[in-house]
Amino acid sequence: RKEVEQDPGPFNVPEGATVAFNCTYSNSASQSFFWYRQDCRKEPKLLMSVYSSGNEDGRFTAQLNRASQYISLLIRDSKLSDSATYLCVVNPLPSSNTGKLIFGQGTTLQVKP
Amino acid sequence: NAGVTQTPKFQVLKTGQSMTLQCAQDMNHNSMYWYRQDPGMGLRLIYYSASEGTTDKGEVPNGYNVSRLNKREFSLRLESAAPSQTSVYFCASSERQSSYNEQFFGPGTRLTVL
């Protein structure tokens, strides 16, 4: 089993739609979680961190479910510019300062006019 | 600030050739990382450097060596390239070696080994 698993998609949605991605992780002791965005043939960039209580940044909402070991990302009112690959990222080591991250393979979103 | 820079952007090697990928950051970050990204797989950590003067193996270190030349620069060397090392290589840095710190990535080096 992969440490971080995502549905690769692609998810094809019309502009204005709401879309949600899930990601599961295998290490129950994992402490920190992130969503990164990667545009085609570009480097990954941090979209948002995921906090235990859930957090929102504009049209984006991230949630963490420790009991079921999954993280979700909800995008409301999708824009064409949201088309990208979304990477689920986990630090698998508890209370660790290694800075080492485990990346999922990514979920591709294509927003169509 | 340029952030994280990588050279070269593209490279084609023949099996058995060697090369060094260069990475530099101007954000005064302590920690630096080298990843590879292959189709259908997430980024995988090759080596990392928690601070100047230290390096440690990541998930897939075989066939690679690294040097943390100074606080700014972290290079990745392929001594004898193999087709399995065809990949996109990303360098990243973070302020300190902490799981909560954002990692900033360079634009990547696209390497093909024939």
mmCIF file with all atom_site columns, C-alpha atoms in Angstrom:
data_model
loop_
_atom_site.group_PDB
_atom_site.id
_atom_site.type_symbol
_atom_site.label_atom_id
_atom_site.label_alt_id
_atom_site.label_comp_id
_atom_site.label_asym_id
_atom_site.label_entity_id
_atom_site.label_seq_id
_atom_site.pdbx_PDB_ins_code
_atom_site.Cartn_x
_atom_site.Cartn_y
_atom_site.Cartn_z
_atom_site.occupancy
_atom_site.B_iso_or_equiv
_atom_site.pdbx_formal_charge
_atom_site.auth_seq_id
_atom_site.auth_comp_id
_atom_site.auth_asym_id
_atom_site.auth_atom_id
_atom_site.pdbx_PDB_model_num
ATOM 1   C CA . ARG A 1 1   ? 0.000   0.000  0.000   1.00 0.00 ? 1   ARG A CA 1
ATOM 2   C CA . LYS A 1 2   ? 1.307   3.444  -0.894  1.00 0.00 ? 2   LYS A CA 1
ATOM 3   C CA . GLU A 1 3   ? 1.872   5.801  2.019   1.00 0.00 ? 3   GLU A CA 1
ATOM 4   C CA . VAL A 1 4   ? -0.239  8.494  0.374   1.00 0.00 ? 4   VAL A CA 1
ATOM 5   C CA . GLU A 1 5   ? -2.896  7.597  -2.163  1.00 0.00 ? 5   GLU A CA 1
ATOM 6   C CA . GLN A 1 6   ? -4.912  9.811  -4.460  1.00 0.00 ? 6   GLN A CA 1
ATOM 7   C CA . ASP A 1 7   ? -7.299  9.192  -7.321  1.00 0.00 ? 7   ASP A CA 1
ATOM 8   C CA . PRO A 1 8   ? -5.287  10.440 -10.314 1.00 0.00 ? 8   PRO A CA 1
ATOM 9   C CA . GLY A 1 9   ? -8.424  11.508 -12.198 1.00 0.00 ? 9   GLY A CA 1
ATOM 10  C CA . PRO A 1 10  ? -8.701  13.411 -14.410 1.00 0.00 ? 10  PRO A CA 1
ATOM 11  C CA . PHE A 1 11  ? -11.654 15.251 -12.979 1.00 0.00 ? 11  PHE A CA 1
ATOM 12  C CA . ASN A 1 12  ? -13.355 17.185 -15.782 1.00 0.00 ? 12  ASN A CA 1
ATOM 13  C CA . VAL A 1 13  ? -15.782 19.813 -14.475 1.00 0.00 ? 13  VAL A CA 1
ATOM 14  C CA . PRO A 1 14  ? -17.527 22.864 -15.923 1.00 0.00 ? 14  PRO A CA 1
ATOM 15  C CA . GLU A 1 15  ? -16.717 26.349 -14.748 1.00 0.00 ? 15  GLU A CA 1
ATOM 16  C CA . GLY A 1 16  ? -18.589 27.207 -11.581 1.00 0.00 ? 16  GLY A CA 1
ATOM 17  C CA . ALA A 1 17  ? -18.807 23.618 -10.371 1.00 0.00 ? 17  ALA A CA 1
ATOM 18  C CA . THR A 1 18  ? -17.834 22.398 -6.939  1.00 0.00 ? 18  THR A CA 1
ATOM 19  C CA . VAL A 1 19  ? -15.300 19.584 -6.915  1.00 0.00 ? 19  VAL A CA 1
ATOM 20  C CA . ALA A 1 20  ? -13.772 17.579 -4.084  1.00 0.00 ? 20  ALA A CA 1
ATOM 21  C CA . PHE A 1 21  ? -10.649 15.462 -3.891  1.00 0.00 ? 21  PHE A CA 1
ATOM 22  C CA . ASN A 1 22  ? -9.792  12.933 -1.236  1.00 0.00 ? 22  ASN A CA 1
ATOM 23  C CA . CYS A 1 23  ? -6.452  11.532 -0.215  1.00 0.00 ? 23  CYS A CA 1
ATOM 24  C CA . THR A 1 24  ? -5.708  8.681  2.187   1.00 0.00 ? 24  THR A CA 1
ATOM 25  C CA . TYR A 1 25  ? -2.554  8.136  4.203   1.00 0.00 ? 25  TYR A CA 1
ATOM 26  C CA . SER A 1 26  ? -1.306  4.962  5.805   1.00 0.00 ? 26  SER A CA 1
ATOM 27  C CA . ASN A 1 27  ? 0.644   6.154  8.848   1.00 0.00 ? 27  ASN A CA 1
ATOM 28  C CA . SER A 1 28  ? -1.777  6.961  11.650  1.00 0.00 ? 28  SER A CA 1
ATOM 29  C CA . ALA A 1 29  ? 0.952   8.846  13.511  1.00 0.00 ? 29  ALA A CA 1
ATOM 30  C CA . SER A 1 30  ? 1.332   11.453 10.752  1.00 0.00 ? 30  SER A CA 1
ATOM 31  C CA . GLN A 1 31  ? 1.243   14.974 12.095  1.00 0.00 ? 31  GLN A CA 1
ATOM 32  C CA . SER A 1 32  ? 1.196   17.483 9.298   1.00 0.00 ? 32  SER A CA 1
ATOM 33  C CA . PHE A 1 33  ? -0.636  17.634 6.000   1.00 0.00 ? 33  PHE A CA 1
ATOM 34  C CA . PHE A 1 34  ? -0.633  19.887 2.962   1.00 0.00 ? 34  PHE A CA 1
ATOM 35  C CA . TRP A 1 35  ? -2.100  20.417 -0.458  1.00 0.00 ? 35  TRP A CA 1
ATOM 36  C CA . TYR A 1 36  ? 0.306   21.530 -3.176  1.00 0.00 ? 36  TYR A CA 1
ATOM 37  C CA . ARG A 1 37  ? -0.665  22.621 -6.665  1.00 0.00 ? 37  ARG A CA 1
ATOM 38  C CA . GLN A 1 38  ? 1.395   21.740 -9.733  1.00 0.00 ? 38  GLN A CA 1
ATOM 39  C CA . ASP A 1 39  ? 0.737   23.272 -13.131 1.00 0.00 ? 39  ASP A CA 1
ATOM 40  C CA . CYS A 1 40  ? 1.730   21.344 -16.228 1.00 0.00 ? 40  CYS A CA 1
ATOM 41  C CA . ARG A 1 41  ? 5.512   20.991 -16.461 1.00 0.00 ? 41  ARG A CA 1
ATOM 42  C CA . LYS A 1 42  ? 6.015   23.415 -13.561 1.00 0.00 ? 42  LYS A CA 1
ATOM 43  C CA . GLU A 1 43  ? 7.202   23.073 -10.002 1.00 0.00 ? 43  GLU A CA 1
ATOM 44  C CA . PRO A 1 44  ? 4.831   22.294 -7.108  1.00 0.00 ? 44  PRO A CA 1
ATOM 45  C CA . LYS A 1 45  ? 3.677   25.214 -4.974  1.00 0.00 ? 45  LYS A CA 1
ATOM 46  C CA . LEU A 1 46  ? 1.993   25.173 -1.586  1.00 0.00 ? 46  LEU A CA 1
ATOM 47  C CA . LEU A 1 47  ? -1.750  25.701 -1.867  1.00 0.00 ? 47  LEU A CA 1
ATOM 48  C CA . MET A 1 48  ? -2.632  25.294 1.788   1.00 0.00 ? 48  MET A CA 1
ATOM 49  C CA . SER A 1 49  ? -1.759  23.494 4.965   1.00 0.00 ? 49  SER A CA 1
ATOM 50  C CA . VAL A 1 50  ? -4.427  21.254 6.498   1.00 0.00 ? 50  VAL A CA 1
ATOM 51  C CA . TYR A 1 51  ? -5.245  21.758 10.137  1.00 0.00 ? 51  TYR A CA 1
ATOM 52  C CA . SER A 1 52  ? -7.105  19.410 12.462  1.00 0.00 ? 52  SER A CA 1
ATOM 53  C CA . SER A 1 53  ? -10.054 21.764 12.730  1.00 0.00 ? 53  SER A CA 1
ATOM 54  C CA . GLY A 1 54  ? -10.281 22.234 8.977   1.00 0.00 ? 54  GLY A CA 1
ATOM 55  C CA . ASN A 1 55  ? -9.432  25.464 7.235   1.00 0.00 ? 55  ASN A CA 1
ATOM 56  C CA . GLU A 1 56  ? -10.676 27.637 4.431   1.00 0.00 ? 56  GLU A CA 1
ATOM 57  C CA . ASP A 1 57  ? -8.925  29.990 2.044   1.00 0.00 ? 57  ASP A CA 1
ATOM 58  C CA . GLY A 1 58  ? -11.331 31.731 -0.285  1.00 0.00 ? 58  GLY A CA 1
ATOM 59  C CA . ARG A 1 59  ? -12.905 29.106 -2.526  1.00 0.00 ? 59  ARG A CA 1
ATOM 60  C CA . PHE A 1 60  ? -10.732 26.328 -1.112  1.00 0.00 ? 60  PHE A CA 1
ATOM 61  C CA . THR A 1 61  ? -11.538 24.263 1.969   1.00 0.00 ? 61  THR A CA 1
ATOM 62  C CA . ALA A 1 62  ? -9.289  21.578 3.410   1.00 0.00 ? 62  ALA A CA 1
ATOM 63  C CA . GLN A 1 63  ? -10.385 19.013 5.971   1.00 0.00 ? 63  GLN A CA 1
ATOM 64  C CA . LEU A 1 64  ? -8.614  16.305 7.940   1.00 0.00 ? 64  LEU A CA 1
ATOM 65  C CA . ASN A 1 65  ? -10.258 13.137 9.244   1.00 0.00 ? 65  ASN A CA 1
ATOM 66  C CA . ARG A 1 66  ? -7.761  11.411 11.521  1.00 0.00 ? 66  ARG A CA 1
ATOM 67  C CA . ALA A 1 67  ? -10.082 8.519  12.400  1.00 0.00 ? 67  ALA A CA 1
ATOM 68  C CA . SER A 1 68  ? -10.388 7.506  8.765   1.00 0.00 ? 68  SER A CA 1
ATOM 69  C CA . GLN A 1 69  ? -6.935  8.791  7.804   1.00 0.00 ? 69  GLN A CA 1
ATOM 70  C CA . TYR A 1 70  ? -7.968  10.960 4.916   1.00 0.00 ? 70  TYR A CA 1
ATOM 71  C CA . ILE A 1 71  ? -7.623  14.540 3.830   1.00 0.00 ? 71  ILE A CA 1
ATOM 72  C CA . SER A 1 72  ? -9.964  16.361 1.509   1.00 0.00 ? 72  SER A CA 1
ATOM 73  C CA . LEU A 1 73  ? -9.824  19.462 -0.651  1.00 0.00 ? 73  LEU A CA 1
ATOM 74  C CA . LEU A 1 74  ? -13.002 21.189 -1.771  1.00 0.00 ? 74  LEU A CA 1
ATOM 75  C CA . ILE A 1 75  ? -12.956 23.781 -4.532  1.00 0.00 ? 75  ILE A CA 1
ATOM 76  C CA . ARG A 1 76  ? -16.068 25.895 -4.950  1.00 0.00 ? 76  ARG A CA 1
ATOM 77  C CA . ASP A 1 77  ? -17.020 27.934 -8.020  1.00 0.00 ? 77  ASP A CA 1
ATOM 78  C CA . SER A 1 78  ? -14.268 26.394 -10.156 1.00 0.00 ? 78  SER A CA 1
ATOM 79  C CA . LYS A 1 79  ? -12.327 28.703 -12.481 1.00 0.00 ? 79  LYS A CA 1
ATOM 80  C CA . LEU A 1 80  ? -10.465 27.817 -15.654 1.00 0.00 ? 80  LEU A CA 1
ATOM 81  C CA . SER A 1 81  ? -7.302  28.812 -13.819 1.00 0.00 ? 81  SER A CA 1
ATOM 82  C CA . ASP A 1 82  ? -7.883  26.059 -11.256 1.00 0.00 ? 82  ASP A CA 1
ATOM 83  C CA . SER A 1 83  ? -6.913  23.479 -13.891 1.00 0.00 ? 83  SER A CA 1
ATOM 84  C CA . ALA A 1 84  ? -3.827  21.789 -12.472 1.00 0.00 ? 84  ALA A CA 1
ATOM 85  C CA . THR A 1 85  ? -2.647  18.735 -10.596 1.00 0.00 ? 85  THR A CA 1
ATOM 86  C CA . TYR A 1 86  ? -3.277  18.789 -6.843  1.00 0.00 ? 86  TYR A CA 1
ATOM 87  C CA . LEU A 1 87  ? -0.758  16.947 -4.708  1.00 0.00 ? 87  LEU A CA 1
ATOM 88  C CA . CYS A 1 88  ? -1.620  15.573 -1.291  1.00 0.00 ? 88  CYS A CA 1
ATOM 89  C CA . VAL A 1 89  ? 1.431   15.793 0.978   1.00 0.00 ? 89  VAL A CA 1
ATOM 90  C CA . VAL A 1 90  ? 2.020   14.225 4.380   1.00 0.00 ? 90  VAL A CA 1
ATOM 91  C CA . ASN A 1 91  ? 4.806   14.287 6.919   1.00 0.00 ? 91  ASN A CA 1
ATOM 92  C CA . PRO A 1 92  ? 4.643   10.668 8.097   1.00 0.00 ? 92  PRO A CA 1
ATOM 93  C CA . LEU A 1 93  ? 6.813   10.997 11.176  1.00 0.00 ? 93  LEU A CA 1
ATOM 94  C CA . PRO A 1 94  ? 5.333   12.095 14.488  1.00 0.00 ? 94  PRO A CA 1
ATOM 95  C CA . SER A 1 95  ? 6.775   15.169 16.139  1.00 0.00 ? 95  SER A CA 1
ATOM 96  C CA . SER A 1 96  ? 9.629   15.077 13.714  1.00 0.00 ? 96  SER A CA 1
ATOM 97  C CA . ASN A 1 97  ? 11.836  17.865 12.551  1.00 0.00 ? 97  ASN A CA 1
ATOM 98  C CA . THR A 1 98  ? 13.151  16.059 9.535   1.00 0.00 ? 98  THR A CA 1
ATOM 99  C CA . GLY A 1 99  ? 11.186  18.162 7.075   1.00 0.00 ? 99  GLY A CA 1
ATOM 100 C CA . LYS A 1 100 ? 10.757  15.043 4.967   1.00 0.00 ? 100 LYS A CA 1
ATOM 101 C CA . LEU A 1 101 ? 7.492   14.926 3.093   1.00 0.00 ? 101 LEU A CA 1
ATOM 102 C CA . ILE A 1 102 ? 5.639   12.139 1.299   1.00 0.00 ? 102 ILE A CA 1
ATOM 103 C CA . PHE A 1 103 ? 3.837   13.200 -1.875  1.00 0.00 ? 103 PHE A CA 1
ATOM 104 C CA . GLY A 1 104 ? 0.816   11.549 -3.424  1.00 0.00 ? 104 GLY A CA 1
ATOM 105 C CA . GLN A 1 105 ? 0.866   11.069 -7.186  1.00 0.00 ? 105 GLN A CA 1
ATOM 106 C CA . GLY A 1 106 ? -1.589  13.910 -7.637  1.00 0.00 ? 106 GLY A CA 1
ATOM 107 C CA . THR A 1 107 ? -5.138  14.410 -8.860  1.00 0.00 ? 107 THR A CA 1
ATOM 108 C CA . THR A 1 108 ? -5.591  16.201 -12.162 1.00 0.00 ? 108 THR A CA 1
ATOM 109 C CA . LEU A 1 109 ? -8.379  18.752 -12.475 1.00 0.00 ? 109 LEU A CA 1
ATOM 110 C CA . GLN A 1 110 ? -9.514  20.135 -15.807 1.00 0.00 ? 110 GLN A CA 1
ATOM 111 C CA . VAL A 1 111 ? -12.056 22.948 -15.650 1.00 0.00 ? 111 VAL A CA 1
ATOM 112 C CA . LYS A 1 112 ? -13.875 23.503 -18.939 1.00 0.00 ? 112 LYS A CA 1
ATOM 113 C CA . PRO A 1 113 ? -15.730 26.594 -20.164 1.00 0.00 ? 113 PRO A CA 1
ATOM 114 C CA . ASN B 2 1   ? 14.733  37.355 -5.078  1.00 0.00 ? 1   ASN B CA 1
ATOM 115 C CA . ALA B 2 2   ? 15.063  34.501 -7.547  1.00 0.00 ? 2   ALA B CA 1
ATOM 116 C CA . GLY B 2 3   ? 13.960  31.894 -4.980  1.00 0.00 ? 3   GLY B CA 1
ATOM 117 C CA . VAL B 2 4   ? 15.258  28.448 -5.943  1.00 0.00 ? 4   VAL B CA 1
ATOM 118 C CA . THR B 2 5   ? 17.168  28.153 -9.198  1.00 0.00 ? 5   THR B CA 1
ATOM 119 C CA . GLN B 2 6   ? 18.294  24.998 -10.974 1.00 0.00 ? 6   GLN B CA 1
ATOM 120 C CA . THR B 2 7   ? 20.652  24.364 -13.865 1.00 0.00 ? 7   THR B CA 1
ATOM 121 C CA . PRO B 2 8   ? 20.450  22.994 -16.432 1.00 0.00 ? 8   PRO B CA 1
ATOM 122 C CA . LYS B 2 9   ? 16.763  23.038 -17.404 1.00 0.00 ? 9   LYS B CA 1
ATOM 123 C CA . PHE B 2 10  ? 17.171  20.164 -19.853 1.00 0.00 ? 10  PHE B CA 1
ATOM 124 C CA . GLN B 2 11  ? 19.859  17.518 -20.324 1.00 0.00 ? 11  GLN B CA 1
ATOM 125 C CA . VAL B 2 12  ? 20.308  14.426 -22.473 1.00 0.00 ? 12  VAL B CA 1
ATOM 126 C CA . LEU B 2 13  ? 22.939  11.911 -21.416 1.00 0.00 ? 13  LEU B CA 1
ATOM 127 C CA . LYS B 2 14  ? 24.156  8.600  -22.724 1.00 0.00 ? 14  LYS B CA 1
ATOM 128 C CA . THR B 2 15  ? 24.241  5.596  -20.408 1.00 0.00 ? 15  THR B CA 1
ATOM 129 C CA . GLY B 2 16  ? 27.369  5.712  -18.283 1.00 0.00 ? 16  GLY B CA 1
ATOM 130 C CA . GLN B 2 17  ? 27.962  9.452  -18.541 1.00 0.00 ? 17  GLN B CA 1
ATOM 131 C CA . SER B 2 18  ? 28.149  11.571 -15.436 1.00 0.00 ? 18  SER B CA 1
ATOM 132 C CA . MET B 2 19  ? 26.734  14.972 -14.630 1.00 0.00 ? 19  MET B CA 1
ATOM 133 C CA . THR B 2 20  ? 25.968  17.322 -11.789 1.00 0.00 ? 20  THR B CA 1
ATOM 134 C CA . LEU B 2 21  ? 22.682  19.124 -11.299 1.00 0.00 ? 21  LEU B CA 1
ATOM 135 C CA . GLN B 2 22  ? 23.073  22.478 -9.609  1.00 0.00 ? 22  GLN B CA 1
ATOM 136 C CA . CYS B 2 23  ? 20.654  24.106 -7.182  1.00 0.00 ? 23  CYS B CA 1
ATOM 137 C CA . ALA B 2 24  ? 20.868  27.414 -5.368  1.00 0.00 ? 24  ALA B CA 1
ATOM 138 C CA . GLN B 2 25  ? 18.493  29.353 -3.119  1.00 0.00 ? 25  GLN B CA 1
ATOM 139 C CA . ASP B 2 26  ? 18.642  32.980 -2.043  1.00 0.00 ? 26  ASP B CA 1
ATOM 140 C CA . MET B 2 27  ? 16.099  32.818 0.803   1.00 0.00 ? 27  MET B CA 1
ATOM 141 C CA . ASN B 2 28  ? 18.659  32.010 3.526   1.00 0.00 ? 28  ASN B CA 1
ATOM 142 C CA . HIS B 2 29  ? 16.965  28.651 4.098   1.00 0.00 ? 29  HIS B CA 1
ATOM 143 C CA . ASN B 2 30  ? 18.650  26.038 6.226   1.00 0.00 ? 30  ASN B CA 1
ATOM 144 C CA . SER B 2 31  ? 17.241  22.894 4.650   1.00 0.00 ? 31  SER B CA 1
ATOM 145 C CA . MET B 2 32  ? 17.452  21.741 1.049   1.00 0.00 ? 32  MET B CA 1
ATOM 146 C CA . TYR B 2 33  ? 16.075  18.695 -0.777  1.00 0.00 ? 33  TYR B CA 1
ATOM 147 C CA . TRP B 2 34  ? 16.372  16.806 -4.048  1.00 0.00 ? 34  TRP B CA 1
ATOM 148 C CA . TYR B 2 35  ? 13.345  14.991 -5.496  1.00 0.00 ? 35  TYR B CA 1
ATOM 149 C CA . ARG B 2 36  ? 12.609  13.096 -8.658  1.00 0.00 ? 36  ARG B CA 1
ATOM 150 C CA . GLN B 2 37  ? 9.192   12.968 -10.309 1.00 0.00 ? 37  GLN B CA 1
ATOM 151 C CA . ASP B 2 38  ? 8.161   10.164 -12.638 1.00 0.00 ? 38  ASP B CA 1
ATOM 152 C CA . PRO B 2 39  ? 4.832   9.707  -14.476 1.00 0.00 ? 39  PRO B CA 1
ATOM 153 C CA . GLY B 2 40  ? 2.191   8.101  -12.276 1.00 0.00 ? 40  GLY B CA 1
ATOM 154 C CA . MET B 2 41  ? 4.281   8.519  -9.157  1.00 0.00 ? 41  MET B CA 1
ATOM 155 C CA . GLY B 2 42  ? 4.551   11.261 -6.627  1.00 0.00 ? 42  GLY B CA 1
ATOM 156 C CA . LEU B 2 43  ? 7.699   13.184 -5.956  1.00 0.00 ? 43  LEU B CA 1
ATOM 157 C CA . ARG B 2 44  ? 10.225  10.946 -4.258  1.00 0.00 ? 44  ARG B CA 1
ATOM 158 C CA . LEU B 2 45  ? 12.971  12.250 -2.016  1.00 0.00 ? 45  LEU B CA 1
ATOM 159 C CA . ILE B 2 46  ? 16.484  11.374 -3.158  1.00 0.00 ? 46  ILE B CA 1
ATOM 160 C CA . TYR B 2 47  ? 18.628  13.206 -0.581  1.00 0.00 ? 47  TYR B CA 1
ATOM 161 C CA . TYR B 2 48  ? 18.199  16.078 1.785   1.00 0.00 ? 48  TYR B CA 1
ATOM 162 C CA . SER B 2 49  ? 20.364  18.433 3.775   1.00 0.00 ? 49  SER B CA 1
ATOM 163 C CA . ALA B 2 50  ? 18.974  19.634 7.094   1.00 0.00 ? 50  ALA B CA 1
ATOM 164 C CA . SER B 2 51  ? 21.657  22.282 7.431   1.00 0.00 ? 51  SER B CA 1
ATOM 165 C CA . GLU B 2 52  ? 24.963  23.302 5.947   1.00 0.00 ? 52  GLU B CA 1
ATOM 166 C CA . GLY B 2 53  ? 27.452  20.488 6.377   1.00 0.00 ? 53  GLY B CA 1
ATOM 167 C CA . THR B 2 54  ? 24.939  17.655 6.719   1.00 0.00 ? 54  THR B CA 1
ATOM 168 C CA . THR B 2 55  ? 23.313  15.368 4.169   1.00 0.00 ? 55  THR B CA 1
ATOM 169 C CA . ASP B 2 56  ? 21.053  12.332 4.539   1.00 0.00 ? 56  ASP B CA 1
ATOM 170 C CA . LYS B 2 57  ? 19.531  9.728  2.270   1.00 0.00 ? 57  LYS B CA 1
ATOM 171 C CA . GLY B 2 58  ? 15.919  9.898  1.288   1.00 0.00 ? 58  GLY B CA 1
ATOM 172 C CA . GLU B 2 59  ? 13.682  7.272  -0.225  1.00 0.00 ? 59  GLU B CA 1
ATOM 173 C CA . VAL B 2 60  ? 15.607  6.629  -3.475  1.00 0.00 ? 60  VAL B CA 1
ATOM 174 C CA . PRO B 2 61  ? 19.323  7.516  -3.015  1.00 0.00 ? 61  PRO B CA 1
ATOM 175 C CA . ASN B 2 62  ? 20.925  4.732  -5.058  1.00 0.00 ? 62  ASN B CA 1
ATOM 176 C CA . GLY B 2 63  ? 22.915  6.001  -8.022  1.00 0.00 ? 63  GLY B CA 1
ATOM 177 C CA . TYR B 2 64  ? 23.183  9.551  -6.686  1.00 0.00 ? 64  TYR B CA 1
ATOM 178 C CA . ASN B 2 65  ? 25.515  11.619 -4.550  1.00 0.00 ? 65  ASN B CA 1
ATOM 179 C CA . VAL B 2 66  ? 25.032  15.095 -3.146  1.00 0.00 ? 66  VAL B CA 1
ATOM 180 C CA . SER B 2 67  ? 27.134  17.970 -1.877  1.00 0.00 ? 67  SER B CA 1
ATOM 181 C CA . ARG B 2 68  ? 25.979  20.828 0.313   1.00 0.00 ? 68  ARG B CA 1
ATOM 182 C CA . LEU B 2 69  ? 28.575  23.280 -0.924  1.00 0.00 ? 69  LEU B CA 1
ATOM 183 C CA . ASN B 2 70  ? 27.462  26.110 1.376   1.00 0.00 ? 70  ASN B CA 1
ATOM 184 C CA . LYS B 2 71  ? 24.203  27.366 2.789   1.00 0.00 ? 71  LYS B CA 1
ATOM 185 C CA . ARG B 2 72  ? 22.979  28.477 -0.649  1.00 0.00 ? 72  ARG B CA 1
ATOM 186 C CA . GLU B 2 73  ? 23.962  25.560 -2.860  1.00 0.00 ? 73  GLU B CA 1
ATOM 187 C CA . PHE B 2 74  ? 23.082  21.863 -2.948  1.00 0.00 ? 74  PHE B CA 1
ATOM 188 C CA . SER B 2 75  ? 24.202  19.776 -5.930  1.00 0.00 ? 75  SER B CA 1
ATOM 189 C CA . LEU B 2 76  ? 23.137  16.328 -7.106  1.00 0.00 ? 76  LEU B CA 1
ATOM 190 C CA . ARG B 2 77  ? 25.581  14.114 -8.994  1.00 0.00 ? 77  ARG B CA 1
ATOM 191 C CA . LEU B 2 78  ? 24.924  11.128 -11.203 1.00 0.00 ? 78  LEU B CA 1
ATOM 192 C CA . GLU B 2 79  ? 28.221  9.247  -11.466 1.00 0.00 ? 79  GLU B CA 1
ATOM 193 C CA . SER B 2 80  ? 27.147  6.750  -14.135 1.00 0.00 ? 80  SER B CA 1
ATOM 194 C CA . ALA B 2 81  ? 23.764  7.595  -15.585 1.00 0.00 ? 81  ALA B CA 1
ATOM 195 C CA . ALA B 2 82  ? 21.264  4.829  -16.332 1.00 0.00 ? 82  ALA B CA 1
ATOM 196 C CA . PRO B 2 83  ? 18.019  4.947  -18.345 1.00 0.00 ? 83  PRO B CA 1
ATOM 197 C CA . SER B 2 84  ? 16.102  4.399  -15.077 1.00 0.00 ? 84  SER B CA 1
ATOM 198 C CA . GLN B 2 85  ? 17.294  7.841  -13.998 1.00 0.00 ? 85  GLN B CA 1
ATOM 199 C CA . THR B 2 86  ? 15.337  9.508  -16.772 1.00 0.00 ? 86  THR B CA 1
ATOM 200 C CA . SER B 2 87  ? 13.090  11.819 -14.791 1.00 0.00 ? 87  SER B CA 1
ATOM 201 C CA . VAL B 2 88  ? 12.303  15.370 -13.782 1.00 0.00 ? 88  VAL B CA 1
ATOM 202 C CA . TYR B 2 89  ? 14.460  16.482 -10.870 1.00 0.00 ? 89  TYR B CA 1
ATOM 203 C CA . PHE B 2 90  ? 13.311  19.152 -8.455  1.00 0.00 ? 90  PHE B CA 1
ATOM 204 C CA . CYS B 2 91  ? 15.340  20.907 -5.822  1.00 0.00 ? 91  CYS B CA 1
ATOM 205 C CA . ALA B 2 92  ? 13.529  22.466 -2.854  1.00 0.00 ? 92  ALA B CA 1
ATOM 206 C CA . SER B 2 93  ? 14.383  24.443 0.250   1.00 0.00 ? 93  SER B CA 1
ATOM 207 C CA . SER B 2 94  ? 12.713  25.299 3.534   1.00 0.00 ? 94  SER B CA 1
ATOM 208 C CA . GLU B 2 95  ? 13.495  27.720 6.312   1.00 0.00 ? 95  GLU B CA 1
ATOM 209 C CA . ARG B 2 96  ? 14.342  25.021 8.796   1.00 0.00 ? 96  ARG B CA 1
ATOM 210 C CA . GLN B 2 97  ? 14.079  21.320 9.147   1.00 0.00 ? 97  GLN B CA 1
ATOM 211 C CA . SER B 2 98  ? 10.502  21.181 10.314  1.00 0.00 ? 98  SER B CA 1
ATOM 212 C CA . SER B 2 99  ? 7.489   19.293 9.116   1.00 0.00 ? 99  SER B CA 1
ATOM 213 C CA . TYR B 2 100 ? 5.426   22.477 9.303   1.00 0.00 ? 100 TYR B CA 1
ATOM 214 C CA . ASN B 2 101 ? 7.600   24.560 7.043   1.00 0.00 ? 101 ASN B CA 1
ATOM 215 C CA . GLU B 2 102 ? 6.655   25.199 3.459   1.00 0.00 ? 102 GLU B CA 1
ATOM 216 C CA . GLN B 2 103 ? 9.043   23.825 0.892   1.00 0.00 ? 103 GLN B CA 1
ATOM 217 C CA . PHE B 2 104 ? 9.837   26.054 -2.076  1.00 0.00 ? 104 PHE B CA 1
ATOM 218 C CA . PHE B 2 105 ? 10.693  24.315 -5.314  1.00 0.00 ? 105 PHE B CA 1
ATOM 219 C CA . GLY B 2 106 ? 12.945  25.184 -8.213  1.00 0.00 ? 106 GLY B CA 1
ATOM 220 C CA . PRO B 2 107 ? 11.693  24.953 -11.821 1.00 0.00 ? 107 PRO B CA 1
ATOM 221 C CA . GLY B 2 108 ? 13.124  21.459 -12.351 1.00 0.00 ? 108 GLY B CA 1
ATOM 222 C CA . THR B 2 109 ? 15.660  19.743 -14.593 1.00 0.00 ? 109 THR B CA 1
ATOM 223 C CA . ARG B 2 110 ? 14.327  17.400 -17.273 1.00 0.00 ? 110 ARG B CA 1
ATOM 224 C CA . LEU B 2 111 ? 16.872  14.622 -17.721 1.00 0.00 ? 111 LEU B CA 1
ATOM 225 C CA . THR B 2 112 ? 16.805  11.943 -20.391 1.00 0.00 ? 112 THR B CA 1
ATOM 226 C CA . VAL B 2 113 ? 19.285  9.070  -20.303 1.00 0.00 ? 113 VAL B CA 1
ATOM 227 C CA . LEU B 2 114 ? 19.598  7.154  -23.560 1.00 0.00 ? 114 LEU B CA 1
#
